Amino acid sequence: MELLRFTTAGSVDDGKSTLIGRLLYDSKTVYEDQLASVRKATTNLTTKGLDLSLLTDGLRAEREQGITIDVAYRYFATPRRKFIIADTPGHEQYTRNMATGASTANLAIILIDARYGVLPQSRRHAYLAALLGIPHIVVAVNKMDLVEFREETFVAIRGQFGAFARKLELRDVHFIPLSALDGDNVVTPSGRTPWYHGPSLLEHLETVPLAHDRNLTDLRFPVQYVIRPNLDFRGFAGQIASGVIRRGDEVLVLPSGKTSRVKSLVTFDGDLEEAFAPMSVTVCLEDEIDVSRGDMLVHPENQPDAVRRFEANLVWMSGKPLELHRPLLLKHTAQVVQARVREIRHRTDIHALAQVPANQLHLNEIGLVLVESQRPLFCDPYARNRQTGSFILIDPITNDTLAAGMIAGPEVQAALGPVTVEERSARIGHTPHLILLPNADAAVAEEVERHLFDHGFLTYRTKELQAGMAAADAGFVGLVFGAEADVTNLPAAAGSVPCTNSTEPTSHAIVQVLRSGGWPL
């Protein structure tokens, strides 16, 4: 039976905990002792009827204030699928808690109060969902009973949020009108929304396709433990982070670079012919080669990046601000290395989706940083592989978790060796340029890149503004698309590079803008 991990997000008092309580209650997955506890707690409140939000608001402070503070996990199952729910806080000061709950989620339910529409916090949660790489989004327009289930209210919210979601390149977004308090469209379809012909929330959760959420292309097997009970057995245990491994496959061991073939895949239930993410197995190799905890098995023709300096989006989780160059511990897959944050490229204002200069990151703030590790990490960009693209930073003295990071890619060097920008421009035949396409998605950006390349322009396409600027500084055409291209004031570092900003959403219109600006296209 498939497992779906999902999280809830929304503004304060949008009804996240009530929705989960209603989902559990109406699907008949609440135990009698839990109901008795909720009934007892409800008698101490002014709530009429049963307060289902108390099924997840477990802390005393939460029940007293009527808000969610900590991440609450609940488990339930239906005949079609198993579920793990992470109920996360809506308050801005608990952003770190939301990041924790959403880091492993396949789906996010973003609640919007039908009375107020899309609020800044709604956009903040959508940005966090995009940043954390959650592939499926459900926008639950809650409290429809308070607006008399008017279709025009639902349509207006759908249009407003949909436009913002396209900027963030959220692909799979589904909208459901509901009332968590009364149960409309939560488990069963409601007769009070005859104009809505989609599934109920539970039906959508049971049927959302998960097969393509896992990366089965890139084999990444971090070794967690070497098992050697006797002289006749030596295996390497771990959880497959991504990809598929089969008996007889040739594998490369990183960092040693030695190769061997898979002799067997051992599990408690017997040997397997193949295994895939996220299974936990013990891999036995045909050759006696040195493999230790923290090493990684990959296919020789498909290797991760091996980097010591890389850019990453960081969610700061400590009450003490980030200090540059301070020695930290970095935990990535099964290894822990010493590392330092060398530079803060920018801090992200998640209300305006703007990039602002910063010298520090404070609690719950998010920024793009440059990290340097003592030893190379074998990693992939987070957008491609959530398992090998994520890490945490740890205080080496207190062992506290300081930050959660998502790798954007290796550090982009602005200049390579003694070759100047002028020499490179003369050789490649054009001057450097920065093109910003805030309303273009990946497909449109690829079409523009192809058109420029076919006309002799060497282009570097990216979603990261800093990377695009670095490419332009090095003499190329930096092509930045998506949310990070939506900037009103470029950083001072980009002042010497010509810049074209086009809000057109199609490649044809963008090319027309470039032509009108003098580009020979």
JSON list of C-alpha atoms in Angstrom, two decimals, residues 350-428:
[
{"chain": "A", "resi": 350, "resn": "ILE", "atom": "CA", "xyz": [9.15, 35.98, 1.50]},
{"chain": "A", "resi": 351, "resn": "HIS", "atom": "CA", "xyz": [6.26, 38.44, 1.57]},
{"chain": "A", "resi": 352, "resn": "ALA", "atom": "CA", "xyz": [7.39, 40.36, -1.51]},
{"chain": "A", "resi": 353, "resn": "LEU", "atom": "CA", "xyz": [9.58, 37.57, -2.95]},
{"chain": "A", "resi": 354, "resn": "ALA", "atom": "CA", "xyz": [12.34, 40.16, -3.16]},
{"chain": "A", "resi": 355, "resn": "GLN", "atom": "CA", "xyz": [16.05, 39.67, -2.61]},
{"chain": "A", "resi": 356, "resn": "VAL", "atom": "CA", "xyz": [17.56, 42.06, -0.08]},
{"chain": "A", "resi": 357, "resn": "PRO", "atom": "CA", "xyz": [21.19, 42.45, 0.98]},
{"chain": "A", "resi": 358, "resn": "ALA", "atom": "CA", "xyz": [22.07, 40.90, 4.34]},
{"chain": "A", "resi": 359, "resn": "ASN", "atom": "CA", "xyz": [25.07, 40.40, 6.60]},
{"chain": "A", "resi": 360, "resn": "GLN", "atom": "CA", "xyz": [23.25, 38.03, 8.97]},
{"chain": "A", "resi": 361, "resn": "LEU", "atom": "CA", "xyz": [20.37, 35.59, 8.96]},
{"chain": "A", "resi": 362, "resn": "HIS", "atom": "CA", "xyz": [18.09, 35.60, 11.99]},
{"chain": "A", "resi": 363, "resn": "LEU", "atom": "CA", "xyz": [15.57, 33.07, 13.29]},
{"chain": "A", "resi": 364, "resn": "ASN", "atom": "CA", "xyz": [13.12, 31.91, 10.56]},
{"chain": "A", "resi": 365, "resn": "GLU", "atom": "CA", "xyz": [14.85, 33.93, 7.83]},
{"chain": "A", "resi": 366, "resn": "ILE", "atom": "CA", "xyz": [15.76, 32.41, 4.46]},
{"chain": "A", "resi": 367, "resn": "GLY", "atom": "CA", "xyz": [18.74, 33.34, 2.35]},
{"chain": "A", "resi": 368, "resn": "LEU", "atom": "CA", "xyz": [21.06, 32.20, -0.41]},
{"chain": "A", "resi": 369, "resn": "VAL", "atom": "CA", "xyz": [24.51, 31.51, 1.04]},
{"chain": "A", "resi": 370, "resn": "LEU", "atom": "CA", "xyz": [27.90, 30.23, -0.02]},
{"chain": "A", "resi": 371, "resn": "VAL", "atom": "CA", "xyz": [29.01, 27.19, 2.01]},
{"chain": "A", "resi": 372, "resn": "GLU", "atom": "CA", "xyz": [32.52, 25.74, 2.14]},
{"chain": "A", "resi": 373, "resn": "SER", "atom": "CA", "xyz": [33.06, 22.23, 3.53]},
{"chain": "A", "resi": 374, "resn": "GLN", "atom": "CA", "xyz": [36.31, 20.70, 4.69]},
{"chain": "A", "resi": 375, "resn": "ARG", "atom": "CA", "xyz": [35.83, 17.62, 2.48]},
{"chain": "A", "resi": 376, "resn": "PRO", "atom": "CA", "xyz": [33.98, 17.31, -0.83]},
{"chain": "A", "resi": 377, "resn": "LEU", "atom": "CA", "xyz": [30.28, 16.50, -0.67]},
{"chain": "A", "resi": 378, "resn": "PHE", "atom": "CA", "xyz": [28.76, 14.16, -3.25]},
{"chain": "A", "resi": 379, "resn": "CYS", "atom": "CA", "xyz": [25.53, 15.94, -3.95]},
{"chain": "A", "resi": 380, "resn": "ASP", "atom": "CA", "xyz": [22.96, 16.97, -6.53]},
{"chain": "A", "resi": 381, "resn": "PRO", "atom": "CA", "xyz": [20.96, 20.19, -6.79]},
{"chain": "A", "resi": 382, "resn": "TYR", "atom": "CA", "xyz": [17.94, 20.00, -4.49]},
{"chain": "A", "resi": 383, "resn": "ALA", "atom": "CA", "xyz": [15.62, 20.62, -7.43]},
{"chain": "A", "resi": 384, "resn": "ARG", "atom": "CA", "xyz": [16.81, 17.33, -8.94]},
{"chain": "A", "resi": 385, "resn": "ASN", "atom": "CA", "xyz": [17.29, 15.21, -5.83]},
{"chain": "A", "resi": 386, "resn": "ARG", "atom": "CA", "xyz": [15.73, 16.15, -2.48]},
{"chain": "A", "resi": 387, "resn": "GLN", "atom": "CA", "xyz": [17.75, 13.53, -0.59]},
{"chain": "A", "resi": 388, "resn": "THR", "atom": "CA", "xyz": [21.27, 14.30, -1.82]},
{"chain": "A", "resi": 389, "resn": "GLY", "atom": "CA", "xyz": [20.50, 18.01, -2.23]},
{"chain": "A", "resi": 390, "resn": "SER", "atom": "CA", "xyz": [19.62, 18.66, 1.42]},
{"chain": "A", "resi": 391, "resn": "PHE", "atom": "CA", "xyz": [21.69, 19.08, 4.57]},
{"chain": "A", "resi": 392, "resn": "ILE", "atom": "CA", "xyz": [21.57, 20.53, 8.07]},
{"chain": "A", "resi": 393, "resn": "LEU", "atom": "CA", "xyz": [24.04, 22.71, 9.94]},
{"chain": "A", "resi": 394, "resn": "ILE", "atom": "CA", "xyz": [24.84, 21.77, 13.55]},
{"chain": "A", "resi": 395, "resn": "ASP", "atom": "CA", "xyz": [26.45, 23.67, 16.40]},
{"chain": "A", "resi": 396, "resn": "PRO", "atom": "CA", "xyz": [29.60, 21.65, 17.20]},
{"chain": "A", "resi": 397, "resn": "ILE", "atom": "CA", "xyz": [29.45, 22.63, 20.90]},
{"chain": "A", "resi": 398, "resn": "THR", "atom": "CA", "xyz": [25.76, 22.23, 21.79]},
{"chain": "A", "resi": 399, "resn": "ASN", "atom": "CA", "xyz": [24.73, 19.82, 19.00]},
{"chain": "A", "resi": 400, "resn": "ASP", "atom": "CA", "xyz": [21.74, 22.07, 18.26]},
{"chain": "A", "resi": 401, "resn": "THR", "atom": "CA", "xyz": [20.40, 22.12, 14.70]},
{"chain": "A", "resi": 402, "resn": "LEU", "atom": "CA", "xyz": [21.07, 25.63, 13.39]},
{"chain": "A", "resi": 403, "resn": "ALA", "atom": "CA", "xyz": [19.74, 25.52, 9.84]},
{"chain": "A", "resi": 404, "resn": "ALA", "atom": "CA", "xyz": [18.28, 23.41, 7.08]},
{"chain": "A", "resi": 405, "resn": "GLY", "atom": "CA", "xyz": [19.84, 23.82, 3.65]},
{"chain": "A", "resi": 406, "resn": "MET", "atom": "CA", "xyz": [18.90, 23.07, 0.06]},
{"chain": "A", "resi": 407, "resn": "ILE", "atom": "CA", "xyz": [21.80, 22.95, -2.40]},
{"chain": "A", "resi": 408, "resn": "ALA", "atom": "CA", "xyz": [21.34, 25.21, -5.43]},
{"chain": "A", "resi": 409, "resn": "GLY", "atom": "CA", "xyz": [24.52, 24.12, -7.19]},
{"chain": "A", "resi": 410, "resn": "PRO", "atom": "CA", "xyz": [28.31, 24.50, -7.22]},
{"chain": "A", "resi": 411, "resn": "GLU", "atom": "CA", "xyz": [29.72, 27.97, -6.77]},
{"chain": "A", "resi": 412, "resn": "VAL", "atom": "CA", "xyz": [29.69, 29.88, -10.04]},
{"chain": "A", "resi": 413, "resn": "GLN", "atom": "CA", "xyz": [33.07, 31.52, -10.57]},
{"chain": "A", "resi": 414, "resn": "ALA", "atom": "CA", "xyz": [32.87, 34.90, -12.24]},
{"chain": "A", "resi": 415, "resn": "ALA", "atom": "CA", "xyz": [36.24, 34.54, -13.96]},
{"chain": "A", "resi": 416, "resn": "LEU", "atom": "CA", "xyz": [38.36, 31.56, -14.88]},
{"chain": "A", "resi": 417, "resn": "GLY", "atom": "CA", "xyz": [42.13, 31.88, -14.68]},
{"chain": "A", "resi": 418, "resn": "PRO", "atom": "CA", "xyz": [43.96, 34.73, -16.41]},
{"chain": "A", "resi": 419, "resn": "VAL", "atom": "CA", "xyz": [41.37, 35.18, -19.21]},
{"chain": "A", "resi": 420, "resn": "THR", "atom": "CA", "xyz": [39.68, 38.59, -18.93]},
{"chain": "A", "resi": 421, "resn": "VAL", "atom": "CA", "xyz": [36.05, 39.33, -19.73]},
{"chain": "A", "resi": 422, "resn": "GLU", "atom": "CA", "xyz": [37.14, 41.47, -22.68]},
{"chain": "A", "resi": 423, "resn": "GLU", "atom": "CA", "xyz": [39.24, 38.64, -24.15]},
{"chain": "A", "resi": 424, "resn": "ARG", "atom": "CA", "xyz": [36.41, 36.18, -23.71]},
{"chain": "A", "resi": 425, "resn": "SER", "atom": "CA", "xyz": [33.89, 38.58, -25.32]},
{"chain": "A", "resi": 426, "resn": "ALA", "atom": "CA", "xyz": [36.21, 39.09, -28.29]},
{"chain": "A", "resi": 427, "resn": "ARG", "atom": "CA", "xyz": [36.61, 35.34, -28.72]},
{"chain": "A", "resi": 428, "resn": "ILE", "atom": "CA", "xyz": [32.92, 34.42, -28.47]}
]
